[in-house]
GROMACS .gro file of N, CA, C and O in nm:
model
  384
    1MET      N    1   0.084  -0.116   0.000
    1MET     CA    2   0.000   0.000   0.000
    1MET      C    3   0.090   0.124   0.000
    1MET      O    4   0.198   0.122   0.057
    2GLN      N    5   0.042   0.228  -0.065
    2GLN     CA    6   0.121   0.351  -0.069
    2GLN      C    7   0.057   0.460   0.018
    2GLN      O    8  -0.064   0.464   0.036
    3PHE      N    9   0.144   0.547   0.068
    3PHE     CA   10   0.105   0.657   0.155
    3PHE      C   11   0.180   0.782   0.113
    3PHE      O   12   0.294   0.774   0.068
    4ILE      N   13   0.117   0.897   0.130
    4ILE     CA   14   0.185   1.026   0.119
    4ILE      C   15   0.200   1.079   0.261
    4ILE      O   16   0.105   1.074   0.340
    5THR      N   17   0.320   1.127   0.293
    5THR     CA   18   0.339   1.189   0.424
    5THR      C   19   0.388   1.332   0.406
    5THR      O   20   0.458   1.364   0.310
    6LEU      N   21   0.348   1.417   0.498
    6LEU     CA   22   0.397   1.554   0.504
    6LEU      C   23   0.466   1.572   0.638
    6LEU      O   24   0.413   1.529   0.741
    7SER      N   25   0.582   1.633   0.634
    7SER     CA   26   0.654   1.664   0.757
    7SER      C   27   0.699   1.809   0.751
    7SER      O   28   0.709   1.868   0.644
    8ARG      N   29   0.725   1.863   0.869
    8ARG     CA   30   0.773   2.001   0.875
    8ARG      C   31   0.880   2.010   0.983
    8ARG      O   32   0.874   1.941   1.084
    9ARG      N   33   0.978   2.095   0.954
    9ARG     CA   34   1.081   2.123   1.053
    9ARG      C   35   1.020   2.202   1.168
    9ARG      O   36   0.942   2.293   1.144
   10ARG      N   37   1.056   2.168   1.287
   10ARG     CA   38   1.008   2.241   1.404
   10ARG      C   39   1.098   2.361   1.429
   10ARG      O   40   1.168   2.371   1.529
   11SER      N   41   1.095   2.452   1.332
   11SER     CA   42   1.185   2.567   1.333
   11SER      C   43   1.149   2.670   1.441
   11SER      O   44   1.230   2.759   1.469
   12GLU      N   45   1.033   2.657   1.502
   12GLU     CA   46   0.999   2.746   1.613
   12GLU      C   47   1.076   2.706   1.740
   12GLU      O   48   1.088   2.786   1.832
   13GLN      N   49   1.128   2.584   1.742
   13GLN     CA   50   1.204   2.536   1.858
   13GLN      C   51   1.351   2.512   1.829
   13GLN      O   52   1.431   2.506   1.922
   14PHE      N   53   1.386   2.496   1.701
   14PHE     CA   54   1.523   2.461   1.664
   14PHE      C   55   1.573   2.556   1.555
   14PHE      O   56   1.499   2.590   1.463
   15THR      N   57   1.698   2.596   1.564
   15THR     CA   58   1.760   2.685   1.466
   15THR      C   59   1.825   2.602   1.355
   15THR      O   60   1.842   2.480   1.368
   16ASP      N   61   1.864   2.671   1.249
   16ASP     CA   62   1.938   2.603   1.141
   16ASP      C   63   2.065   2.539   1.196
   16ASP      O   64   2.104   2.431   1.152
   17ALA      N   65   2.128   2.604   1.292
   17ALA     CA   66   2.250   2.549   1.353
   17ALA      C   67   2.220   2.421   1.429
   17ALA      O   68   2.304   2.330   1.434
   18ASP      N   69   2.100   2.409   1.487
   18ASP     CA   70   2.061   2.285   1.555
   18ASP      C   71   2.043   2.171   1.455
   18ASP      O   72   2.077   2.056   1.483
   19PHE      N   73   1.987   2.203   1.339
   19PHE     CA   74   1.962   2.101   1.237
   19PHE      C   75   2.090   2.053   1.169
   19PHE      O   76   2.103   1.935   1.134
   20ALA      N   77   2.183   2.144   1.147
   20ALA     CA   78   2.301   2.117   1.065
   20ALA      C   79   2.375   1.988   1.098
   20ALA      O   80   2.408   1.911   1.007
   21PRO      N   81   2.403   1.957   1.224
   21PRO     CA   82   2.480   1.835   1.253
   21PRO      C   83   2.407   1.705   1.219
   21PRO      O   84   2.470   1.600   1.210
   22HIS      N   85   2.277   1.713   1.197
   22HIS     CA   86   2.197   1.592   1.173
   22HIS      C   87   2.166   1.568   1.025
   22HIS      O   88   2.115   1.461   0.990
   23LEU      N   89   2.196   1.665   0.940
   23LEU     CA   90   2.150   1.657   0.801
   23LEU      C   91   2.214   1.544   0.721
   23LEU      O   92   2.147   1.479   0.640
   24GLU      N   93   2.342   1.519   0.741
   24GLU     CA   94   2.406   1.410   0.666
   24GLU      C   95   2.350   1.275   0.708
   24GLU      O   96   2.322   1.189   0.623
   25ALA      N   97   2.331   1.254   0.838
   25ALA     CA   98   2.273   1.128   0.885
   25ALA      C   99   2.130   1.112   0.834
   25ALA      O  100   2.087   1.001   0.800
   26GLU      N  101   2.055   1.222   0.829
   26GLU     CA  102   1.918   1.219   0.776
   26GLU      C  103   1.919   1.177   0.629
   26GLU      O  104   1.841   1.091   0.587
   27ALA      N  105   2.008   1.236   0.551
   27ALA     CA  106   2.018   1.202   0.408
   27ALA      C  107   2.060   1.056   0.390
   27ALA      O  108   2.005   0.986   0.303
   28GLN      N  109   2.154   1.010   0.470
   28GLN     CA  110   2.200   0.870   0.459
   28GLN      C  111   2.086   0.774   0.492
   28GLN      O  112   2.067   0.673   0.425
   29ARG      N  113   2.010   0.805   0.597
   29ARG     CA  114   1.900   0.716   0.635
   29ARG      C  115   1.790   0.719   0.528
   29ARG      O  116   1.735   0.614   0.494
   30ALA      N  117   1.759   0.836   0.474
   30ALA     CA  118   1.659   0.845   0.367
   30ALA      C  119   1.704   0.764   0.245
   30ALA      O  120   1.624   0.695   0.183
   31ARG      N  121   1.833   0.770   0.213
   31ARG     CA  122   1.888   0.692   0.102
   31ARG      C  123   1.868   0.543   0.126
   31ARG      O  124   1.829   0.468   0.037
   32GLN      N  125   1.894   0.499   0.249
   32GLN     CA  126   1.878   0.356   0.280
   32GLN      C  127   1.732   0.314   0.274
   32GLN      O  128   1.700   0.207   0.222
   33LEU      N  129   1.643   0.399   0.324
   33LEU     CA  130   1.500   0.368   0.316
   33LEU      C  131   1.452   0.363   0.171
   33LEU      O  132   1.364   0.284   0.137
   34TYR      N  133   1.513   0.444   0.084
   34TYR     CA  134   1.482   0.439  -0.058
   34TYR      C  135   1.531   0.307  -0.118
   34TYR      O  136   1.458   0.238  -0.190
   35LEU      N  137   1.653   0.270  -0.085
   35LEU     CA  138   1.708   0.144  -0.137
   35LEU      C  139   1.630   0.023  -0.085
   35LEU      O  140   1.618  -0.078  -0.155
   36ASP      N  141   1.573   0.036   0.034
   36ASP     CA  142   1.492  -0.072   0.092
   36ASP      C  143   1.353  -0.079   0.032
   36ASP      O  144   1.278  -0.173   0.061
   37GLY      N  145   1.314   0.020  -0.050
   37GLY     CA  146   1.181   0.021  -0.111
   37GLY      C  147   1.075   0.083  -0.023
   37GLY      O  148   0.956   0.078  -0.057
   38PHE      N  149   1.113   0.142   0.089
   38PHE     CA  150   1.017   0.207   0.180
   38PHE      C  151   0.981   0.346   0.125
   38PHE      O  152   0.864   0.377   0.107
   39ILE      N  153   1.081   0.428   0.099
   39ILE     CA  154   1.058   0.557   0.034
   39ILE      C  155   1.062   0.535  -0.116
   39ILE      O  156   1.158   0.481  -0.169
   40ARG      N  157   0.954   0.575  -0.185
   40ARG     CA  158   0.949   0.563  -0.331
   40ARG      C  159   0.990   0.693  -0.398
   40ARG      O  160   1.055   0.694  -0.501
   41GLN      N  161   0.947   0.805  -0.340
   41GLN     CA  162   0.985   0.938  -0.391
   41GLN      C  163   0.989   1.032  -0.273
   41GLN      O  164   0.922   1.009  -0.171
   42ILE      N  165   1.067   1.138  -0.289
   42ILE     CA  166   1.078   1.237  -0.182
   42ILE      C  167   1.097   1.375  -0.243
   42ILE      O  168   1.166   1.389  -0.345
   43TRP      N  169   1.031   1.473  -0.184
   43TRP     CA  170   1.041   1.611  -0.229
   43TRP      C  171   1.060   1.700  -0.108
   43TRP      O  172   1.007   1.673   0.000
   44HIS      N  173   1.135   1.810  -0.126
   44HIS     CA  174   1.138   1.915  -0.025
   44HIS      C  175   1.010   1.995  -0.041
   44HIS      O  176   0.962   2.016  -0.153
   45ARG      N  177   0.955   2.042   0.069
   45ARG     CA  178   0.837   2.127   0.063
   45ARG      C  179   0.877   2.265   0.012
   45ARG      O  180   0.983   2.316   0.045
   46GLY      N  181   0.790   2.327  -0.067
   46GLY     CA  182   0.816   2.460  -0.118
   46GLY      C  183   0.761   2.570  -0.030
   46GLY      O  184   0.794   2.686  -0.048
   47ASP      N  185   0.676   2.534   0.067
   47ASP     CA  186   0.611   2.635   0.150
   47ASP      C  187   0.679   2.654   0.286
   47ASP      O  188   0.664   2.759   0.348
   48GLU      N  189   0.752   2.554   0.334
   48GLU     CA  190   0.823   2.563   0.461
   48GLU      C  191   0.923   2.448   0.466
   48GLU      O  192   0.922   2.360   0.381
   49GLY      N  193   1.010   2.450   0.566
   49GLY     CA  194   1.106   2.343   0.580
   49GLY      C  195   1.037   2.211   0.612
   49GLY      O  196   0.948   2.206   0.696
   50GLY      N  197   1.074   2.108   0.542
   50GLY     CA  198   1.013   1.977   0.561
   50GLY      C  199   1.013   1.900   0.430
   50GLY      O  200   1.080   1.938   0.335
   51ALA      N  201   0.937   1.792   0.427
   51ALA     CA  202   0.937   1.707   0.310
   51ALA      C  203   0.801   1.643   0.287
   51ALA      O  204   0.718   1.636   0.378
   52CYS      N  205   0.782   1.595   0.165
   52CYS     CA  206   0.668   1.514   0.126
   52CYS      C  207   0.726   1.384   0.073
   52CYS      O  208   0.815   1.386  -0.012
   53LEU      N  209   0.681   1.272   0.128
   53LEU     CA  210   0.733   1.142   0.088
   53LEU      C  211   0.622   1.055   0.034
   53LEU      O  212   0.510   1.056   0.087
   54LEU      N  213   0.651   0.979  -0.069
   54LEU     CA  214   0.565   0.871  -0.116
   54LEU      C  215   0.627   0.744  -0.059
   54LEU      O  216   0.744   0.715  -0.085
   55ILE      N  217   0.550   0.673   0.021
   55ILE     CA  218   0.601   0.558   0.097
   55ILE      C  219   0.524   0.433   0.060
   55ILE      O  220   0.402   0.438   0.038
   56GLU      N  221   0.593   0.321   0.058
   56GLU     CA  222   0.534   0.189   0.038
   56GLU      C  223   0.546   0.113   0.170
   56GLU      O  224   0.656   0.095   0.223
   57ALA      N  225   0.430   0.072   0.226
   57ALA     CA  226   0.430  -0.002   0.353
   57ALA      C  227   0.301  -0.082   0.363
   57ALA      O  228   0.203  -0.054   0.294
   58VAL      N  229   0.300  -0.179   0.453
   58VAL     CA  230   0.182  -0.265   0.467
   58VAL      C  231   0.066  -0.193   0.535
   58VAL      O  232  -0.049  -0.223   0.507
   59ASP      N  233   0.096  -0.098   0.624
   59ASP     CA  234  -0.009  -0.024   0.692
   59ASP      C  235   0.050   0.103   0.755
   59ASP      O  236   0.172   0.125   0.749
   60GLU      N  237  -0.036   0.185   0.813
   60GLU     CA  238   0.008   0.311   0.871
   60GLU      C  239   0.105   0.290   0.986
   60GLU      O  240   0.198   0.369   1.004
   61ALA      N  241   0.085   0.185   1.062
   61ALA     CA  242   0.177   0.156   1.173
   61ALA      C  243   0.319   0.135   1.121
   61ALA      O  244   0.415   0.184   1.181
   62ALA      N  245   0.332   0.065   1.010
   62ALA     CA  246   0.465   0.042   0.951
   62ALA      C  247   0.525   0.172   0.900
   62ALA      O  248   0.647   0.192   0.907
   63VAL      N  249   0.441   0.262   0.849
   63VAL     CA  250   0.489   0.394   0.807
   63VAL      C  251   0.548   0.466   0.927
   63VAL      O  252   0.660   0.520   0.921
   64ARG      N  253   0.476   0.469   1.036
   64ARG     CA  254   0.522   0.538   1.157
   64ARG      C  255   0.653   0.480   1.210
   64ARG      O  256   0.745   0.554   1.247
   65VAL      N  257   0.664   0.348   1.209
   65VAL     CA  258   0.787   0.283   1.255
   65VAL      C  259   0.903   0.322   1.165
   65VAL      O  260   1.012   0.357   1.213
   66GLY      N  261   0.883   0.318   1.035
   66GLY     CA  262   0.990   0.353   0.941
   66GLY      C  263   1.033   0.498   0.954
   66GLY      O  264   1.153   0.529   0.952
   67LEU      N  265   0.936   0.588   0.969
   67LEU     CA  266   0.970   0.730   0.982
   67LEU      C  267   1.047   0.760   1.110
   67LEU      O  268   1.132   0.848   1.113
   68GLN      N  269   1.021   0.683   1.214
   68GLN     CA  270   1.092   0.704   1.341
   68GLN      C  271   1.241   0.671   1.331
   68GLN      O  272   1.319   0.710   1.417
   69THR      N  273   1.281   0.604   1.224
   69THR     CA  274   1.423   0.573   1.206
   69THR      C  275   1.500   0.690   1.145
   69THR      O  276   1.623   0.685   1.138
   70LEU      N  277   1.427   0.793   1.100
   70LEU     CA  278   1.494   0.913   1.049
   70LEU      C  279   1.546   0.994   1.167
   70LEU      O  280   1.470   1.022   1.262
   71PRO      N  281   1.672   1.032   1.167
   71PRO     CA  282   1.730   1.102   1.282
   71PRO      C  283   1.655   1.228   1.324
   71PRO      O  284   1.640   1.252   1.445
   72LEU      N  285   1.607   1.308   1.230
   72LEU     CA  286   1.536   1.430   1.268
   72LEU      C  287   1.401   1.401   1.332
   72LEU      O  288   1.357   1.472   1.423
   73VAL      N  289   1.334   1.296   1.286
   73VAL     CA  290   1.207   1.255   1.349
   73VAL      C  291   1.235   1.202   1.489
   73VAL      O  292   1.169   1.240   1.586
   74ALA      N  293   1.334   1.114   1.500
   74ALA     CA  294   1.368   1.055   1.629
   74ALA      C  295   1.408   1.161   1.732
   74ALA      O  296   1.378   1.147   1.851
   75ALA      N  297   1.472   1.269   1.686
   75ALA     CA  298   1.515   1.376   1.776
   75ALA      C  299   1.404   1.476   1.807
   75ALA      O  300   1.424   1.569   1.885
   76GLY      N  301   1.287   1.459   1.744
   76GLY     CA  302   1.177   1.552   1.766
   76GLY      C  303   1.191   1.684   1.693
   76GLY      O  304   1.119   1.779   1.720
   77MET      N  305   1.284   1.688   1.597
   77MET     CA  306   1.309   1.810   1.523
   77MET      C  307   1.225   1.820   1.396
   77MET      O  308   1.209   1.927   1.339
   78LEU      N  309   1.172   1.707   1.351
   78LEU     CA  310   1.088   1.700   1.231
   78LEU      C  311   0.956   1.638   1.273
   78LEU      O  312   0.953   1.528   1.328
   79GLU      N  313   0.847   1.710   1.249
   79GLU     CA  314   0.713   1.665   1.287
   79GLU      C  315   0.641   1.610   1.164
   79GLU      O  316   0.632   1.678   1.061
   80VAL      N  317   0.591   1.488   1.174
   80VAL     CA  318   0.509   1.431   1.067
   80VAL      C  319   0.367   1.480   1.090
   80VAL      O  320   0.304   1.446   1.190
   81THR      N  321   0.318   1.564   0.999
   81THR     CA  322   0.188   1.628   1.017
   81THR      C  323   0.074   1.554   0.948
   81THR      O  324  -0.042   1.577   0.981
   82ALA      N  325   0.106   1.467   0.852
   82ALA     CA  326   0.001   1.393   0.781
   82ALA      C  327   0.057   1.263   0.727
   82ALA      O  328   0.168   1.259   0.674
   83ILE      N  329  -0.024   1.159   0.740
   83ILE     CA  330   0.002   1.030   0.675
   83ILE      C  331  -0.129   0.994   0.606
   83ILE      O  332  -0.231   0.970   0.671
   84VAL      N  333  -0.126   0.995   0.473
   84VAL     CA  334  -0.248   0.974   0.395
   84VAL      C  335  -0.237   0.845   0.314
   84VAL      O  336  -0.148   0.833   0.228
   85PRO      N  337  -0.326   0.747   0.339
   85PRO     CA  338  -0.326   0.626   0.257
   85PRO      C  339  -0.379   0.658   0.118
   85PRO      O  340  -0.469   0.741   0.103
   86LEU      N  341  -0.323   0.593   0.017
   86LEU     CA  342  -0.364   0.617  -0.122
   86LEU      C  343  -0.435   0.494  -0.178
   86LEU      O  344  -0.401   0.381  -0.145
   87ARG      N  345  -0.532   0.519  -0.267
   87ARG     CA  346  -0.601   0.413  -0.338
   87ARG      C  347  -0.582   0.436  -0.488
   87ARG      O  348  -0.567   0.550  -0.531
   88PRO      N  349  -0.586   0.328  -0.566
   88PRO     CA  350  -0.572   0.346  -0.711
   88PRO      C  351  -0.686   0.430  -0.768
   88PRO      O  352  -0.799   0.426  -0.719
   89TYR      N  353  -0.656   0.506  -0.870
   89TYR     CA  354  -0.754   0.586  -0.940
   89TYR      C  355  -0.837   0.495  -1.031
   89TYR      O  356  -0.784   0.428  -1.121
   90ALA      N  357  -0.966   0.488  -1.007
   90ALA     CA  358  -1.056   0.395  -1.080
   90ALA      C  359  -1.081   0.437  -1.223
   90ALA      O  360  -1.121   0.355  -1.306
   91GLY      N  361  -1.056   0.564  -1.255
   91GLY     CA  362  -1.085   0.613  -1.390
   91GLY      C  363  -1.002   0.548  -1.500
   91GLY      O  364  -1.040   0.551  -1.616
   92PHE      N  365  -0.890   0.488  -1.464
   92PHE     CA  366  -0.807   0.421  -1.564
   92PHE      C  367  -0.840   0.273  -1.578
   92PHE      O  368  -0.786   0.204  -1.660
   93GLY      N  369  -0.930   0.224  -1.495
   93GLY     CA  370  -0.967   0.081  -1.497
   93GLY      C  371  -1.065   0.050  -1.608
   93GLY      O  372  -1.111   0.140  -1.681
   94PRO      N  373  -1.098  -0.078  -1.625
   94PRO     CA  374  -1.192  -0.118  -1.729
   94PRO      C  375  -1.330  -0.059  -1.705
   94PRO      O  376  -1.373  -0.038  -1.593
   95ARG      N  377  -1.400  -0.031  -1.815
   95ARG     CA  378  -1.536   0.022  -1.809
   95ARG      C  379  -1.634  -0.095  -1.823
   95ARG      O  380  -1.613  -0.186  -1.902
   96ALA      N  381  -1.741  -0.087  -1.746
   96ALA     CA  382  -1.843  -0.194  -1.751
   96ALA      C  383  -1.936  -0.176  -1.871
   96ALA      O  384  -1.955  -0.072  -1.923
   0.00000   0.00000   0.00000
């Protein structure tokens, strides 16, 4: 099953200097989750600091477990604000 997640940096509590030491570990972990097939696509948000991820997982609980392995999430510096399950678009399917 696929999910879209939205996260945002908790910049009201942490400065850019607070984030800086964690960014390489965050990128490395995201790369590994991509290679594992958990993250399918990832984008930086254009409206604020954070990301939008397309994730493949068996259920929402597995999404939450996987996201907790990201250093910024684990440190409480990145807040996951939405986890949305996706369904296939029926308009491309066969017509009766």
